[in-house]
mmCIF file of C-alpha atoms in Angstrom:
data_model
loop_
_atom_site.group_PDB
_atom_site.id
_atom_site.type_symbol
_atom_site.label_atom_id
_atom_site.label_comp_id
_atom_site.label_asym_id
_atom_site.label_seq_id
_atom_site.Cartn_x
_atom_site.Cartn_y
_atom_site.Cartn_z
ATOM 1 C CA MET A 209 -44.309 -34.146 -11.288
ATOM 2 C CA SER A 210 -43.297 -30.924 -9.757
ATOM 3 C CA PHE A 211 -41.115 -31.902 -6.639
ATOM 4 C CA SER A 212 -42.072 -28.067 -5.655
ATOM 5 C CA ASP A 213 -45.597 -28.306 -6.089
ATOM 6 C CA ARG A 214 -47.319 -28.995 -2.657
ATOM 7 C CA ALA A 215 -50.572 -30.576 -4.406
ATOM 8 C CA ALA A 216 -48.418 -32.851 -6.355
ATOM 9 C CA VAL A 217 -46.184 -33.719 -3.396
ATOM 10 C CA ALA A 218 -49.085 -34.659 -1.509
ATOM 11 C CA GLU A 219 -49.659 -37.157 -3.938
ATOM 12 C CA TYR A 220 -46.374 -38.824 -4.187
ATOM 13 C CA ALA A 221 -46.560 -41.863 -2.228
ATOM 14 C CA ALA A 222 -49.747 -42.891 -4.175
ATOM 15 C CA ASN A 223 -48.327 -41.980 -7.408
ATOM 16 C CA VAL A 224 -45.025 -43.960 -6.841
ATOM 17 C CA VAL A 225 -46.899 -47.177 -5.628
ATOM 18 C CA ARG A 226 -48.985 -47.214 -9.072
ATOM 19 C CA GLN A 227 -46.002 -46.118 -11.313
ATOM 20 C CA VAL A 228 -43.138 -48.251 -9.729
ATOM 21 C CA PRO A 229 -44.053 -51.981 -9.917
ATOM 22 C CA GLY A 230 -43.254 -53.749 -6.572
ATOM 23 C CA VAL A 231 -42.076 -50.405 -4.961
ATOM 24 C CA HIS A 232 -42.596 -51.586 -1.482
ATOM 25 C CA ALA A 233 -40.522 -54.983 -2.436
ATOM 26 C CA LEU A 234 -37.825 -52.663 -3.706
ATOM 27 C CA HIS A 235 -37.239 -51.216 -0.561
ATOM 28 C CA ARG A 236 -37.411 -54.491 1.410
ATOM 29 C CA MET A 237 -34.796 -55.993 -0.876
ATOM 30 C CA ALA A 238 -32.671 -52.981 -0.755
ATOM 31 C CA HIS A 239 -32.241 -53.354 3.100
ATOM 32 C CA VAL A 240 -31.692 -56.948 2.666
ATOM 33 C CA LEU A 241 -28.727 -55.921 0.275
ATOM 34 C CA LEU A 242 -27.495 -53.156 2.768
ATOM 35 C CA ASP A 243 -28.114 -55.490 5.577
ATOM 36 C CA GLU A 244 -25.434 -57.794 4.781
ATOM 37 C CA HIS A 245 -22.671 -55.140 5.354
ATOM 38 C CA VAL A 246 -23.976 -52.538 7.362
ATOM 39 C CA PRO A 247 -23.509 -53.174 11.335
ATOM 40 C CA ALA A 248 -26.357 -53.091 13.864
ATOM 41 C CA ASP A 249 -25.406 -49.421 14.733
ATOM 42 C CA GLY A 250 -24.585 -48.639 11.119
ATOM 43 C CA ASN A 251 -24.611 -45.272 9.718
ATOM 44 C CA VAL A 252 -26.668 -45.032 6.194
ATOM 45 C CA LEU A 253 -26.741 -42.215 3.448
ATOM 46 C CA VAL A 254 -29.980 -42.123 1.378
ATOM 47 C CA LEU A 255 -29.679 -39.662 -1.448
ATOM 48 C CA GLY A 256 -33.092 -38.579 -2.939
ATOM 49 C CA ALA A 257 -34.633 -39.340 0.338
ATOM 50 C CA GLY A 258 -37.701 -37.014 -0.447
ATOM 51 C CA GLY A 259 -40.857 -38.551 0.484
ATOM 52 C CA GLY A 260 -39.211 -40.940 2.967
ATOM 53 C CA MET A 261 -40.667 -44.037 1.718
ATOM 54 C CA GLU A 262 -37.690 -46.076 1.886
ATOM 55 C CA LEU A 263 -36.528 -44.470 4.983
ATOM 56 C CA ALA A 264 -39.167 -45.442 6.972
ATOM 57 C CA ALA A 265 -38.905 -48.887 5.585
ATOM 58 C CA PHE A 266 -35.166 -49.191 6.581
ATOM 59 C CA ALA A 267 -35.804 -47.596 9.955
ATOM 60 C CA ASP A 268 -38.664 -50.188 10.612
ATOM 61 C CA CYS A 269 -36.374 -53.236 9.669
ATOM 62 C CA SER A 270 -33.128 -51.753 11.591
ATOM 63 C CA PRO A 271 -34.121 -50.038 14.959
ATOM 64 C CA GLY A 272 -30.336 -49.374 15.205
ATOM 65 C CA TRP A 273 -29.420 -47.620 12.111
ATOM 66 C CA ARG A 274 -29.112 -43.636 11.840
ATOM 67 C CA PHE A 275 -29.506 -42.194 8.497
ATOM 68 C CA THR A 276 -28.516 -38.996 6.426
ATOM 69 C CA GLY A 277 -31.189 -38.134 4.174
ATOM 70 C CA VAL A 278 -30.549 -35.423 1.075
ATOM 71 C CA ASP A 279 -32.732 -34.218 -1.220
ATOM 72 C CA PRO A 280 -33.147 -30.754 -3.244
ATOM 73 C CA SER A 281 -36.869 -30.289 -2.690
ATOM 74 C CA ALA A 282 -37.668 -28.530 0.786
ATOM 75 C CA GLU A 283 -41.730 -29.630 0.050
ATOM 76 C CA MET A 284 -40.331 -33.488 -0.638
ATOM 77 C CA LEU A 285 -38.305 -33.497 2.657
ATOM 78 C CA ALA A 286 -41.131 -31.890 4.919
ATOM 79 C CA LEU A 287 -43.195 -34.991 3.470
ATOM 80 C CA ALA A 288 -40.416 -37.182 4.539
ATOM 81 C CA THR A 289 -40.633 -35.832 7.990
ATOM 82 C CA ARG A 290 -44.061 -36.553 8.049
ATOM 83 C CA THR A 291 -43.598 -40.101 6.685
ATOM 84 C CA LEU A 292 -40.941 -40.947 9.208
ATOM 85 C CA GLY A 293 -42.989 -40.153 12.256
ATOM 86 C CA PRO A 294 -41.505 -41.714 15.194
ATOM 87 C CA HIS A 295 -38.268 -42.591 13.241
ATOM 88 C CA ALA A 296 -37.305 -38.804 12.524
ATOM 89 C CA SER A 297 -35.152 -38.362 15.501
ATOM 90 C CA ARG A 298 -32.744 -41.253 13.693
ATOM 91 C CA VAL A 299 -32.757 -39.300 10.294
ATOM 92 C CA ASP A 300 -30.710 -35.994 10.055
ATOM 93 C CA LEU A 301 -32.312 -34.222 6.675
ATOM 94 C CA ILE A 302 -30.667 -31.996 4.471
ATOM 95 C CA HIS A 303 -31.714 -29.577 1.861
ATOM 96 C CA GLY A 304 -29.446 -29.906 -1.197
ATOM 97 C CA TYR A 305 -27.524 -32.293 -3.273
ATOM 98 C CA ILE A 306 -24.635 -34.894 -2.825
ATOM 99 C CA ALA A 307 -21.791 -32.194 -2.227
ATOM 100 C CA SER A 308 -24.223 -31.239 0.794
ATOM 101 C CA ALA A 309 -23.681 -34.665 2.420
ATOM 102 C CA PRO A 310 -21.509 -35.109 5.431
ATOM 103 C CA ASP A 311 -18.004 -35.883 4.318
ATOM 104 C CA ILE A 312 -17.565 -38.885 6.314
ATOM 105 C CA ALA A 313 -17.452 -42.507 5.863
ATOM 106 C CA PHE A 314 -21.045 -44.325 5.824
ATOM 107 C CA ASP A 315 -21.826 -47.924 6.054
ATOM 108 C CA GLY A 316 -24.090 -48.040 3.067
ATOM 109 C CA ALA A 317 -25.788 -45.714 0.537
ATOM 110 C CA THR A 318 -28.795 -46.129 -1.451
ATOM 111 C CA CYS A 319 -29.988 -43.786 -4.440
ATOM 112 C CA LEU A 320 -33.413 -44.978 -5.579
ATOM 113 C CA LEU A 321 -35.653 -43.412 -8.662
ATOM 114 C CA THR A 322 -33.168 -40.118 -8.577
ATOM 115 C CA LEU A 323 -30.297 -41.057 -11.123
ATOM 116 C CA HIS A 324 -32.509 -40.950 -14.335
ATOM 117 C CA PHE A 325 -33.007 -37.428 -13.900
ATOM 118 C CA LEU A 326 -29.344 -36.724 -14.184
ATOM 119 C CA ASP A 327 -27.328 -36.629 -17.610
ATOM 120 C CA ARG A 328 -24.158 -38.865 -17.645
ATOM 121 C CA ASP A 329 -21.692 -36.466 -16.302
ATOM 122 C CA ALA A 330 -23.765 -35.474 -13.441
ATOM 123 C CA ARG A 331 -24.634 -39.164 -12.613
ATOM 124 C CA LEU A 332 -20.503 -39.958 -13.079
ATOM 125 C CA ASP A 333 -19.913 -36.734 -10.574
ATOM 126 C CA THR A 334 -22.491 -38.201 -8.380
ATOM 127 C CA LEU A 335 -21.592 -41.440 -8.157
ATOM 128 C CA ARG A 336 -18.138 -40.523 -7.376
ATOM 129 C CA GLU A 337 -19.014 -38.628 -4.235
ATOM 130 C CA LEU A 338 -21.135 -41.342 -3.303
ATOM 131 C CA ARG A 339 -18.118 -43.582 -3.277
ATOM 132 C CA ARG A 340 -15.984 -41.027 -1.793
ATOM 133 C CA ARG A 341 -18.279 -41.219 1.137
ATOM 134 C CA LEU A 342 -18.507 -44.789 1.774
ATOM 135 C CA LYS A 343 -16.257 -47.068 3.855
ATOM 136 C CA PRO A 344 -14.389 -49.842 1.447
ATOM 137 C CA GLY A 345 -17.090 -52.490 0.720
ATOM 138 C CA ALA A 346 -19.711 -50.875 1.884
ATOM 139 C CA PRO A 347 -22.711 -51.004 -0.546
ATOM 140 C CA LEU A 348 -24.722 -48.704 -2.664
ATOM 141 C CA VAL A 349 -28.083 -49.680 -3.775
ATOM 142 C CA ILE A 350 -29.557 -47.796 -6.932
ATOM 143 C CA ALA A 351 -32.703 -47.975 -8.819
ATOM 144 C CA HIS A 352 -34.216 -45.929 -11.721
ATOM 145 C CA HIS A 353 -35.717 -45.903 -15.084
ATOM 146 C CA SER A 354 -32.892 -47.779 -17.518
ATOM 147 C CA VAL A 355 -33.814 -48.622 -21.192
ATOM 148 C CA PRO A 356 -32.280 -49.830 -24.359
ATOM 149 C CA ASP A 357 -30.330 -46.922 -26.473
ATOM 150 C CA ASP A 358 -32.485 -47.639 -29.667
ATOM 151 C CA VAL A 359 -34.756 -45.245 -30.053
ATOM 152 C CA VAL A 360 -37.745 -47.493 -30.885
ATOM 153 C CA GLU A 361 -37.138 -49.811 -28.242
ATOM 154 C CA LYS A 362 -36.985 -46.967 -25.944
ATOM 155 C CA ARG A 363 -40.348 -45.765 -26.827
ATOM 156 C CA ARG A 364 -41.759 -49.561 -26.722
ATOM 157 C CA TRP A 365 -40.786 -49.861 -23.141
ATOM 158 C CA PHE A 366 -41.976 -46.546 -22.084
ATOM 159 C CA ARG A 367 -45.347 -47.232 -23.495
ATOM 160 C CA ARG A 368 -45.413 -50.518 -21.666
ATOM 161 C CA TRP A 369 -44.447 -48.845 -18.394
ATOM 162 C CA ALA A 370 -47.254 -46.095 -19.222
ATOM 163 C CA ALA A 371 -49.583 -48.734 -19.781
ATOM 164 C CA PHE A 372 -48.816 -50.063 -16.354
ATOM 165 C CA ALA A 373 -48.885 -46.791 -14.634
ATOM 166 C CA ALA A 374 -52.031 -45.160 -16.303
ATOM 167 C CA VAL A 375 -54.389 -43.737 -14.246
ATOM 168 C CA ASP A 376 -58.412 -43.888 -15.083
ATOM 169 C CA SER A 377 -58.216 -40.269 -16.737
ATOM 170 C CA LEU A 378 -55.917 -41.024 -19.199
ATOM 171 C CA SER A 379 -56.930 -42.421 -22.479
ATOM 172 C CA THR A 380 -54.601 -44.880 -24.533
ATOM 173 C CA GLY A 381 -53.287 -42.035 -26.617
ATOM 174 C CA GLU A 382 -52.587 -39.660 -23.719
ATOM 175 C CA ALA A 383 -50.510 -42.379 -21.981
ATOM 176 C CA SER A 384 -48.494 -42.914 -24.941
ATOM 177 C CA GLU A 385 -47.990 -39.381 -25.275
ATOM 178 C CA ARG A 386 -46.539 -39.281 -21.732
ATOM 179 C CA ALA A 387 -44.242 -42.340 -22.779
ATOM 180 C CA ASP A 388 -42.637 -40.849 -25.462
ATOM 181 C CA MET A 389 -42.043 -37.910 -23.676
ATOM 182 C CA MET A 390 -40.400 -39.445 -21.101
ATOM 183 C CA ALA A 391 -38.614 -41.597 -23.595
ATOM 184 C CA SER A 392 -37.367 -38.147 -25.398
ATOM 185 C CA ARG A 393 -36.701 -35.925 -22.261
ATOM 186 C CA LEU A 394 -35.258 -38.645 -19.608
ATOM 187 C CA PRO A 395 -31.701 -38.969 -19.830
ATOM 188 C CA THR A 396 -31.642 -42.468 -19.312
ATOM 189 C CA LEU A 397 -28.596 -45.129 -19.712
ATOM 190 C CA SER A 398 -28.943 -48.638 -20.989
ATOM 191 C CA PRO A 399 -28.585 -51.690 -18.187
ATOM 192 C CA GLU A 400 -24.994 -51.935 -19.728
ATOM 193 C CA ALA A 401 -23.931 -48.518 -19.458
ATOM 194 C CA GLU A 402 -25.184 -48.689 -15.788
ATOM 195 C CA THR A 403 -22.690 -51.050 -14.749
ATOM 196 C CA ALA A 404 -20.068 -49.246 -16.830
ATOM 197 C CA ILE A 405 -20.550 -46.193 -15.294
ATOM 198 C CA LEU A 406 -20.896 -47.761 -11.592
ATOM 199 C CA GLN A 407 -17.437 -49.180 -12.296
ATOM 200 C CA GLU A 408 -16.119 -45.747 -13.625
ATOM 201 C CA ALA A 409 -16.865 -44.308 -10.334
ATOM 202 C CA GLY A 410 -14.968 -46.552 -8.621
ATOM 203 C CA PHE A 411 -17.550 -49.259 -7.896
ATOM 204 C CA GLU A 412 -17.056 -52.918 -7.864
ATOM 205 C CA ARG A 413 -19.365 -56.002 -8.646
ATOM 206 C CA PRO A 414 -22.231 -54.293 -9.725
ATOM 207 C CA ARG A 415 -25.117 -56.883 -9.915
ATOM 208 C CA LEU A 416 -28.786 -56.354 -11.193
ATOM 209 C CA PHE A 417 -31.148 -57.422 -8.305
ATOM 210 C CA TYR A 418 -34.473 -55.679 -9.546
ATOM 211 C CA ALA A 419 -36.242 -55.270 -13.061
ATOM 212 C CA ALA A 420 -39.853 -53.996 -13.546
ATOM 213 C CA LEU A 421 -40.445 -52.790 -17.027
ATOM 214 C CA THR A 422 -38.300 -49.881 -17.767
ATOM 215 C CA PHE A 423 -37.038 -49.920 -14.250
ATOM 216 C CA ARG A 424 -33.535 -51.755 -13.250
ATOM 217 C CA GLY A 425 -31.875 -51.817 -9.783
ATOM 218 C CA TRP A 426 -28.152 -52.601 -9.145
ATOM 219 C CA VAL A 427 -26.159 -53.101 -6.033
ATOM 220 C CA ALA A 428 -22.366 -52.405 -5.896
ATOM 221 C CA TYR A 429 -19.470 -52.167 -3.614
ATOM 222 C CA ALA A 430 -17.080 -49.250 -2.959
ATOM 223 C CA GLY A 431 -13.832 -49.996 -3.955
#
């Protein structure tokens, strides 16, 4: 989707629920992992905060937390404000990328459904900047598409994802074409490369906590 297209942004929440298996459970699990380390009055950085779904879920569960949400799409940030409703006063929303985030020590951070858009070099830079903004030992929770490097396996897994996410208007052939496009265009990393790049960026103890077709999620801790 185009994150600057108002019509597409308006359908974002419904599309995420349809396309990301167990997305609400993913948000709850991410909160559990953050809550192990973030204090009751903690400050959490959410990179890729457009839409506001995880921000609203975290704010519901932890009424004392404050948040900084960063996203490059003004339309998605406007949607986040609407999604947050009464929680909006506890969230500072910033239009930009990780370099736009305050250079302070956060108690925890998340980056959900975002890093698969970045090539390896940009991803490593982003993870390093996230690490630099976290207190030692603070958790980072990430989740996004991660599939084997083998071309055949990659297409097979994206076709499985497309079959799960297909809308009624898509034929089987159209869903397969979309899957093949995703497999060829998204700069995904293998699960093994994901844990390696977290460690290269300065994070410790990366552990898988979520796996759903092409999606994987890890928690790691700032070293």
